[in-house]
Coordinates of C-alpha atoms in Angstrom, one line a residue:
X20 CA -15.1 203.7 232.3
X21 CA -15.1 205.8 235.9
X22 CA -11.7 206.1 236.9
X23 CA -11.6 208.1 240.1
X24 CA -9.1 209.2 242.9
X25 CA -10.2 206.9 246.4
X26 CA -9.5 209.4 248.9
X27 CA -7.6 207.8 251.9
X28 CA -9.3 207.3 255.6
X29 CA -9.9 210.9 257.0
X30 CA -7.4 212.1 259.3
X31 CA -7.7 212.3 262.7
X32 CA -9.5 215.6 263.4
X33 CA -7.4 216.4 266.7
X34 CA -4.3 217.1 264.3
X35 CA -6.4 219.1 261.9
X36 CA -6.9 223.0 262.3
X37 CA -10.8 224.0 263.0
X38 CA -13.2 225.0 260.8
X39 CA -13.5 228.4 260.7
X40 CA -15.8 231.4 259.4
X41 CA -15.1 231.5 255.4
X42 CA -15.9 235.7 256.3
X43 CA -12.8 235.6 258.3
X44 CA -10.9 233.2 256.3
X45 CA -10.4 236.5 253.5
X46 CA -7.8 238.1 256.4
X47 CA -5.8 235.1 255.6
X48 CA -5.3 236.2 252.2
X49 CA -4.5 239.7 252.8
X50 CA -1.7 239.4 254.7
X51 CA -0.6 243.3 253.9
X52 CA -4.0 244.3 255.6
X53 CA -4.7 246.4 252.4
X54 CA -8.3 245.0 252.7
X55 CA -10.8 244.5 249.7
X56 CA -8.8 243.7 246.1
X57 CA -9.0 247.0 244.0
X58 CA -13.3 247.3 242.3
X59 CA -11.2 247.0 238.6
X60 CA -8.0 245.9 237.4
X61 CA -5.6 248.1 235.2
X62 CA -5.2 248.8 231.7
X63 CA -1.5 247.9 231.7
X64 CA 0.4 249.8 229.3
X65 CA 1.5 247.9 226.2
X66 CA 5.3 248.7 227.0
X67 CA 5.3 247.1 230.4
X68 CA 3.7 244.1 229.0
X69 CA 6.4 243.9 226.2
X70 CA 9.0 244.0 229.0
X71 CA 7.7 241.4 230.5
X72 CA 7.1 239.2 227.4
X73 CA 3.2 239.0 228.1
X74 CA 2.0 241.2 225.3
X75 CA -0.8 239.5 223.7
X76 CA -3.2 242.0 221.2
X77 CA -6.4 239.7 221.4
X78 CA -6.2 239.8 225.1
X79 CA -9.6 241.3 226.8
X80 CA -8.8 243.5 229.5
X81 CA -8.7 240.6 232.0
X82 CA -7.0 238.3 230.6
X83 CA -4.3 240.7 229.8
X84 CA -4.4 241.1 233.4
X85 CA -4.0 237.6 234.5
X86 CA -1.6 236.9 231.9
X87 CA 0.8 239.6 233.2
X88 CA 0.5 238.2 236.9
X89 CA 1.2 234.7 235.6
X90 CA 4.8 236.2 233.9
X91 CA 5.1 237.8 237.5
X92 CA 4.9 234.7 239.7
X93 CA 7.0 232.9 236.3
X94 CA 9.7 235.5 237.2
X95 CA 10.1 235.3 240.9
X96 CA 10.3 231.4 240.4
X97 CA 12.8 231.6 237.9
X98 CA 11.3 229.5 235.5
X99 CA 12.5 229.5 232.1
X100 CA 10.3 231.1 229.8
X101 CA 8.1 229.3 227.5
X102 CA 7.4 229.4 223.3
X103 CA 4.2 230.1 221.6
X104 CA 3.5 229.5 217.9
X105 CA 1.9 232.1 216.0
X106 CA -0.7 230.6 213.9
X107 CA -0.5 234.3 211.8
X108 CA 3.1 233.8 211.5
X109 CA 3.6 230.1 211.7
X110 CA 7.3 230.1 211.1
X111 CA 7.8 232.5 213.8
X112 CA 8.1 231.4 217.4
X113 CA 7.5 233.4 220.0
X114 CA 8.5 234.0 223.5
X115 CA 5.7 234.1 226.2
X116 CA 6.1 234.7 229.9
X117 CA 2.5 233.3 230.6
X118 CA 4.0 229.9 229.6
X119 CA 6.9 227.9 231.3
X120 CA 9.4 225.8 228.9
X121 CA 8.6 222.0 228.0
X122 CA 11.1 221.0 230.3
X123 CA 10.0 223.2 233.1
X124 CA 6.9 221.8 232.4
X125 CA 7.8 217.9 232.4
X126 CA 9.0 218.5 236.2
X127 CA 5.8 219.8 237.0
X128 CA 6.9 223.2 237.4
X129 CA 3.0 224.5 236.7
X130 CA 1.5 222.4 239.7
X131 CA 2.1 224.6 243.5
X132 CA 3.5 221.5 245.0
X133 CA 5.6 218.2 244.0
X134 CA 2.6 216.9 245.7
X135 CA 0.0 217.8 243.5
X136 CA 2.4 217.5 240.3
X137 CA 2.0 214.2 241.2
X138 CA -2.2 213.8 241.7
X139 CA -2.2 215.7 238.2
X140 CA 0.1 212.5 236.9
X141 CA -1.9 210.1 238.3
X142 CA -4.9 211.4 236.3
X143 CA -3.0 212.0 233.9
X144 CA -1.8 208.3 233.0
X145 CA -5.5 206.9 234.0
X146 CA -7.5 209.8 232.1
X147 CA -11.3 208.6 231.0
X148 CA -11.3 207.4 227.0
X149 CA -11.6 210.4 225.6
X150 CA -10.6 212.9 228.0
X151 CA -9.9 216.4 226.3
X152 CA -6.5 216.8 228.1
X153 CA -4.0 218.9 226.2
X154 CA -0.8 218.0 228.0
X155 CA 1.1 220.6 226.9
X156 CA -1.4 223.1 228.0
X157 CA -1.5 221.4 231.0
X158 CA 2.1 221.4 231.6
X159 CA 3.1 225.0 230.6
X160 CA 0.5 227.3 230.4
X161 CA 0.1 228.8 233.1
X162 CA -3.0 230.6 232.6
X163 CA -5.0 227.3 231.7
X164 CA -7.5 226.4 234.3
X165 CA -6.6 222.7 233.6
X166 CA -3.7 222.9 236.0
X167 CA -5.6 225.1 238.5
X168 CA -8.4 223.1 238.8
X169 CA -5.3 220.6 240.2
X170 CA -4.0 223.4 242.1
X171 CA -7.1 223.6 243.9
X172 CA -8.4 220.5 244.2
X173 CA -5.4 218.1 244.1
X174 CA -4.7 218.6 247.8
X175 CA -8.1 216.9 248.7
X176 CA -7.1 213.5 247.2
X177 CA -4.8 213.2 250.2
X178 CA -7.2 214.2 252.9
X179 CA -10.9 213.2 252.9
X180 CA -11.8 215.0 256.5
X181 CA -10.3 218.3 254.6
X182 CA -12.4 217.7 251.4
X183 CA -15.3 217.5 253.4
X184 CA -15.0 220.4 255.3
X185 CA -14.0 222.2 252.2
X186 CA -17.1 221.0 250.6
X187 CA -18.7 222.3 253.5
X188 CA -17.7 225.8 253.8
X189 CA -17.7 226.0 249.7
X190 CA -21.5 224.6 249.4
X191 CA -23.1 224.3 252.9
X192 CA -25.3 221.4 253.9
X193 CA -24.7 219.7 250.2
X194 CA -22.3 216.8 251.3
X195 CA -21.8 215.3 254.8
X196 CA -18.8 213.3 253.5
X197 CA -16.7 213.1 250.0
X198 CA -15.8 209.6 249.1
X199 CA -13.9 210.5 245.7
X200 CA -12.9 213.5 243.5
X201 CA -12.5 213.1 239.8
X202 CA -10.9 215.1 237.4
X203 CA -12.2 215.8 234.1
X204 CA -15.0 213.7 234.4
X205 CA -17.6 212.0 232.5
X206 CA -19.8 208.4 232.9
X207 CA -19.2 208.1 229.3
X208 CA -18.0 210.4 226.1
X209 CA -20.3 209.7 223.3
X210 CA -22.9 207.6 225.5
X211 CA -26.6 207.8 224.3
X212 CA -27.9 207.0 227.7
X213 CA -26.1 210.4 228.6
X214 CA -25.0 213.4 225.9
X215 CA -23.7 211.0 223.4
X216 CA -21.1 213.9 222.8
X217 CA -17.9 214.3 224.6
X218 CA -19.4 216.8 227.2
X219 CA -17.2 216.4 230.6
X220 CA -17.2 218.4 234.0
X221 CA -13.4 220.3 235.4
X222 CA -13.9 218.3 238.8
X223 CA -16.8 216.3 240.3
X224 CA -17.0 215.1 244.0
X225 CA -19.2 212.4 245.1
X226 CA -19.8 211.5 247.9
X227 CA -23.1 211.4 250.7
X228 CA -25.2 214.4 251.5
X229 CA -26.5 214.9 255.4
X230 CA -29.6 213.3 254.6
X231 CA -28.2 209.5 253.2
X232 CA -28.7 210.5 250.0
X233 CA -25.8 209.8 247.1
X234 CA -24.6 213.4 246.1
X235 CA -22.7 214.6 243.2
X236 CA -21.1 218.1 242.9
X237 CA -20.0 219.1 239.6
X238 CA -17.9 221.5 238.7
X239 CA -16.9 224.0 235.8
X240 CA -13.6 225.9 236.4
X241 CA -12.6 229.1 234.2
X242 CA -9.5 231.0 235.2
X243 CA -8.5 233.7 231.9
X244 CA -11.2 232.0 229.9
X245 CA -14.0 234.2 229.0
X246 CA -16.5 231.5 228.6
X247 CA -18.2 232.6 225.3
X248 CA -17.2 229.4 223.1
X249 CA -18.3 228.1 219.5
X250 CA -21.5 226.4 219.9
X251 CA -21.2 223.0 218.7
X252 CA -23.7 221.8 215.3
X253 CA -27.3 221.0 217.7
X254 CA -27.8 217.8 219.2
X255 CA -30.8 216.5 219.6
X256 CA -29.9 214.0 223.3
X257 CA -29.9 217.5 224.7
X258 CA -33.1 218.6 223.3
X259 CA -34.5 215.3 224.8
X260 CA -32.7 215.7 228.1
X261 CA -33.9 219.6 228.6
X262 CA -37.6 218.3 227.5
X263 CA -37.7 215.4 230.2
X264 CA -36.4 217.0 233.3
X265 CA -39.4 218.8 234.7
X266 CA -38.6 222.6 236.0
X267 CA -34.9 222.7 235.2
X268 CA -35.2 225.5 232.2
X269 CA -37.5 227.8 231.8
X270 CA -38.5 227.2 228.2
X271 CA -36.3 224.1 226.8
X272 CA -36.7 225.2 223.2
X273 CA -34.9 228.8 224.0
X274 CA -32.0 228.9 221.4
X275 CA -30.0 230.6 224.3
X276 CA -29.4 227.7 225.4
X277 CA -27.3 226.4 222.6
X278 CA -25.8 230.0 222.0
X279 CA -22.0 230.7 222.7
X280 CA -22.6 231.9 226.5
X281 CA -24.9 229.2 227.4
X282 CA -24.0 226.6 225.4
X283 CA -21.5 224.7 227.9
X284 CA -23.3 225.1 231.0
X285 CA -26.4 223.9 229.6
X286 CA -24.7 220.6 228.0
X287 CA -23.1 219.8 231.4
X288 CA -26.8 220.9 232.9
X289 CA -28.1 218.3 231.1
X290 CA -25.1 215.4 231.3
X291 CA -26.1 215.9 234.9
X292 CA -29.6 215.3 234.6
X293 CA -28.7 212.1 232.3
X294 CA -26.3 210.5 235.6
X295 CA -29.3 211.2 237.7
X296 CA -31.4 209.2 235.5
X297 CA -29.2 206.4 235.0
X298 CA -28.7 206.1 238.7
X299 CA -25.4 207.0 239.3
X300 CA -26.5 209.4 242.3
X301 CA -29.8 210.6 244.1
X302 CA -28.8 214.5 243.5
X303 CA -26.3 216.7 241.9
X304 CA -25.2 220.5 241.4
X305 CA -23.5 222.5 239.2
X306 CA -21.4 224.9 240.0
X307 CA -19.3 227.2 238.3
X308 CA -16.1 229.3 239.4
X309 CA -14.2 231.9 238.1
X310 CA -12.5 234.8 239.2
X311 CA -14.3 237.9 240.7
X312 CA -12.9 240.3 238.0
X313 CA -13.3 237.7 234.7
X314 CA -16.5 239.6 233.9
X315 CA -17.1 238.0 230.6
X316 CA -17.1 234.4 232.5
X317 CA -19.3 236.0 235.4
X318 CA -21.8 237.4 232.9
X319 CA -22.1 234.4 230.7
X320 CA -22.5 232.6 233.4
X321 CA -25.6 235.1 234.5
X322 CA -26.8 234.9 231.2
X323 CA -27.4 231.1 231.7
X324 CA -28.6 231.3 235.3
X325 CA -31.6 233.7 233.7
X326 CA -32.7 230.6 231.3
X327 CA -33.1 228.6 234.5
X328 CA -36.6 228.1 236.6
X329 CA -34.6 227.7 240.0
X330 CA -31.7 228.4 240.0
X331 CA -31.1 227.7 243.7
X332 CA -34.1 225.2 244.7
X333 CA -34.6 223.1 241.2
X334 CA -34.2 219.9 240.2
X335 CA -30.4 220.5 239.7
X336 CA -29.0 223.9 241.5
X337 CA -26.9 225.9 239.4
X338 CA -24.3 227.6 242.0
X339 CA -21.9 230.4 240.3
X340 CA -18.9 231.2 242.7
X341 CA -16.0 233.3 242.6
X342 CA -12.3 231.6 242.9
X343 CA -11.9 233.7 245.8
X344 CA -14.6 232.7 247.4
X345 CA -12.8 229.4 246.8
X346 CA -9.4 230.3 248.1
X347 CA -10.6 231.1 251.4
X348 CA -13.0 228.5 251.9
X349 CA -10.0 226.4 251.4
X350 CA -9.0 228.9 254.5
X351 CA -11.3 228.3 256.6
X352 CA -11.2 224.8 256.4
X353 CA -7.8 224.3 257.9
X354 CA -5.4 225.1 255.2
X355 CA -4.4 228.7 254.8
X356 CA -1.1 228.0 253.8
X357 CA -2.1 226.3 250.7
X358 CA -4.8 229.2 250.1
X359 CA -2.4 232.0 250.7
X360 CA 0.1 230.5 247.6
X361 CA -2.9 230.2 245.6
X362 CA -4.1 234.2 246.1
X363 CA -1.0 235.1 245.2
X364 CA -0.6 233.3 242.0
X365 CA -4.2 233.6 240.8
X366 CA -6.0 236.6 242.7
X367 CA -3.1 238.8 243.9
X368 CA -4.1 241.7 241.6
X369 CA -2.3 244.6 244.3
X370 CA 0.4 243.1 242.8
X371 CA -0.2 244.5 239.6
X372 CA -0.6 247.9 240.9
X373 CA 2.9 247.7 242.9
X374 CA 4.5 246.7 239.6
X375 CA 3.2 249.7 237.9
X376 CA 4.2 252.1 240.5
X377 CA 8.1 250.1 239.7
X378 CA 7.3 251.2 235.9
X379 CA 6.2 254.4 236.5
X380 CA 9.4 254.8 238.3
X381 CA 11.2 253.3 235.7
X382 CA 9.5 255.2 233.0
X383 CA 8.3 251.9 231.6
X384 CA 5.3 253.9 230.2
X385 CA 7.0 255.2 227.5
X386 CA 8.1 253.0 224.7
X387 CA 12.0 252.0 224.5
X388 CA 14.0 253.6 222.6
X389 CA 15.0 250.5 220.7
X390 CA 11.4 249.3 220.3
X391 CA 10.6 252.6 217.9
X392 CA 14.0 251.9 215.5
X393 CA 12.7 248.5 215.4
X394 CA 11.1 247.6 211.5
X395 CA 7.6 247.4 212.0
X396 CA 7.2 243.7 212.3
X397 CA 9.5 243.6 215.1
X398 CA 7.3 245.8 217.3
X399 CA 4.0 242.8 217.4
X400 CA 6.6 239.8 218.4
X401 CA 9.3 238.9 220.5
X402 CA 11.0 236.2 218.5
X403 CA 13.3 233.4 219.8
X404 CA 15.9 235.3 217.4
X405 CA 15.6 238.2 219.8
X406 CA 18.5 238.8 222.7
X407 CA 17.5 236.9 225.7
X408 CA 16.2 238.8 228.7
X409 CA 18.7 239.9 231.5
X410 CA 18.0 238.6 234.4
X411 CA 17.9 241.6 236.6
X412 CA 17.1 241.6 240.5
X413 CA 14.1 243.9 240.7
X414 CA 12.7 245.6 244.2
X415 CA 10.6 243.5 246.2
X416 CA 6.7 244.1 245.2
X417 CA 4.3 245.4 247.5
X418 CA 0.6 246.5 247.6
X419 CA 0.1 250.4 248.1
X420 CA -2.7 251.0 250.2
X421 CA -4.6 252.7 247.6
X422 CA -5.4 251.5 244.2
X423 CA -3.5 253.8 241.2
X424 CA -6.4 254.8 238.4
X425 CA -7.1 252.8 235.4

């Protein structure tokens, strides 16, 4: 079953803000003029995060990161705070201020506009059999890249002309025109004429390249995720697949392939391969996008792009991007505003830094007093039996001009 999003007629281009040079388009995102994000994000000090109710001890450096700039933009909205269960300490629930409430999240409180809450429905209630939505994820976590890959992309339903020359600052010379954008796509979960697994892609646009021929761009999103997974028990379709299309990997039989940091990218790599060869298009590409500083996505991705004969010119291009990159393509393609919203919610890491220039000042280093009387068990969790958080006016954040030291 292919359940897609028909985009509408494209709008006429006379209303529509030129194209412009995606170089260019990264002075729309720094408003400030502080230039270049800082070359590494912080090490945030464990009381700060406590504070803030995004303290997390499995967090990687990055993700500790992007989960403290999700309780940020959580704050400034005034969105009630969300629960987390413990699977340690199931009977304990915990607030997190990387997740918004259930009710929050029913209103679409995740989503950047009413607008897109509403694309994100819309797939919702007409999902592919199958589909590995996890609504709840989708509807308060806000460090999922579910609801970003919406966030993003969700806009484009409305407008094919801006799709198309979003497509064409984001992958030049791959698609003349998009015809239809689907979310967590695939021709068929558990299909032996493709994977015959459940195998899907974030976000796939079809539509016609600039030579006639039916195109397909698929697309694998990763926001805190670090993109070393559990490799699924081996499955012999992909063995098949990798063995029948000619110069896609450089040895089809490498157990890289099938290891935790290949392992998605090369089932996708080869669900695309399938769709060629049942004739749903003439080409595709697979992309992958993450944030510049999610190092542990970057390199598995780099681990996967060594495994690959082409990367760049083979039977199915493999492109890895950065979400930045992605932010101001969507720049330069005539909506800044929309890019500008999603910087500072995703990529807006100077706003760490001016938050720990208001600890510093704040002594927010040091642990609170009441923090070290607490019992010991009370120091790992912030309960729902804990006093609720005053809602205090802080200073307005801003970016120093130089980036404090790790």
């Amino acid at each position: 079953m292919d359940i897609t999003i028909p985009l509408p007629p494209p709008t006429d281009a006379g209303s529509l803000n030129e194209t412009g040079d995606i170089l260019a388009a990264h002075s729309t995102l720094d408003p400030s003029g502080l230039g270049a994000p800082p070359s590494h994000l912080p090490v945030i000090p464990e009381a700060a995060r406590r504070r803030h109710h995004v303290f997390v001890p499995a967090d990687h450096r990055f993700k500790a990161a992007a989960r403290f700039l999700q309780g940020l933009w959580r704050e400034d909205r005034d969105l009630p705070i969300g629960t987390h269960l413990d699977r340690a300490n199931p009977h304990r629930v915990r607030r997190l201020g990387s997740r918004i409430s259930i009710a929050a999240g029913r209103t679409g409180a995740n989503f950047m506009t009413p607008a897109i809450a509403a694309v994100a429905a819309r797939a919702l209630a007409y999902r592919e059999p199958g589909a590995a939505y996890d609504i709840g994820r989708l509807r308060t976590n806000l460090l999922s890249s579910q609801p970003l890959a919406f966030n993003l992309f969700g806009p484009l339903t409305a407008d094919s002309a801006l799709a198309t020359r979003f497509m064409a600052e984001l992958f030049p010379g791959a698609l003349a025109e998009v015809t239809d954008i689907l979310f967590e796509h695939s021709p068929g979960r558990g299909d032996p004429r493709f994977t015959a697994d459940r195998t899907a892609f974030d976000i796939v646009l079809r539509g016609i390249a600039p030579n006639g021929a039916r195109a397909l761009i698929c697309i694998e999103m990763k926001y805190s995720e670090a993109g070393y997974e559990p490799a699924p028990p081996p499955n012999p379709r992909h063995t098949e697949i990798a063995h029948t299309t000619p110069g896609l990997f450089i040895a089809s039989d490498n157990p890289t392939l099938a290891g935790p940091a290949c392992q998605q990218l090369y089932r996708q790599h080869c669900l695309a391969s399938a769709m060629l060869a049942a004739g749903l298009a003439d080409t595709a590409t697979l992309a992958f996008i993450a944030p510049s500083h999610n190092q542990l996505a970057h390199a598995a991705a780099a681990t996967y792009t060594h495994q690959l004969t082409d990367p760049h010119a083979g039977p199915i291009p493999f492109i890895p991007l950065t979400l930045e990159h992605a932010f101001a393509a969507l720049a330069a393609a005539g909506f800044p505003d929309h890019a500008r919203i999603l910087h500072r919610r995703y990529t807006d890491w100077w706003l760490l830094d001016g938050e720990l220039e208001l600890a510093i000042g704040a002594g927010a280093y040091a642990p609170a007093a009441e923090a070290l009387a607490a019992p010991a068990h009370m120091q790992t969790v912030d309960t729902i039996s804990a006093s609720k958080p005053v809602n205090r006016s802080r200073p307005q954040r801003t970016r120093p001009a130089t980036q404090t030291a790790a």
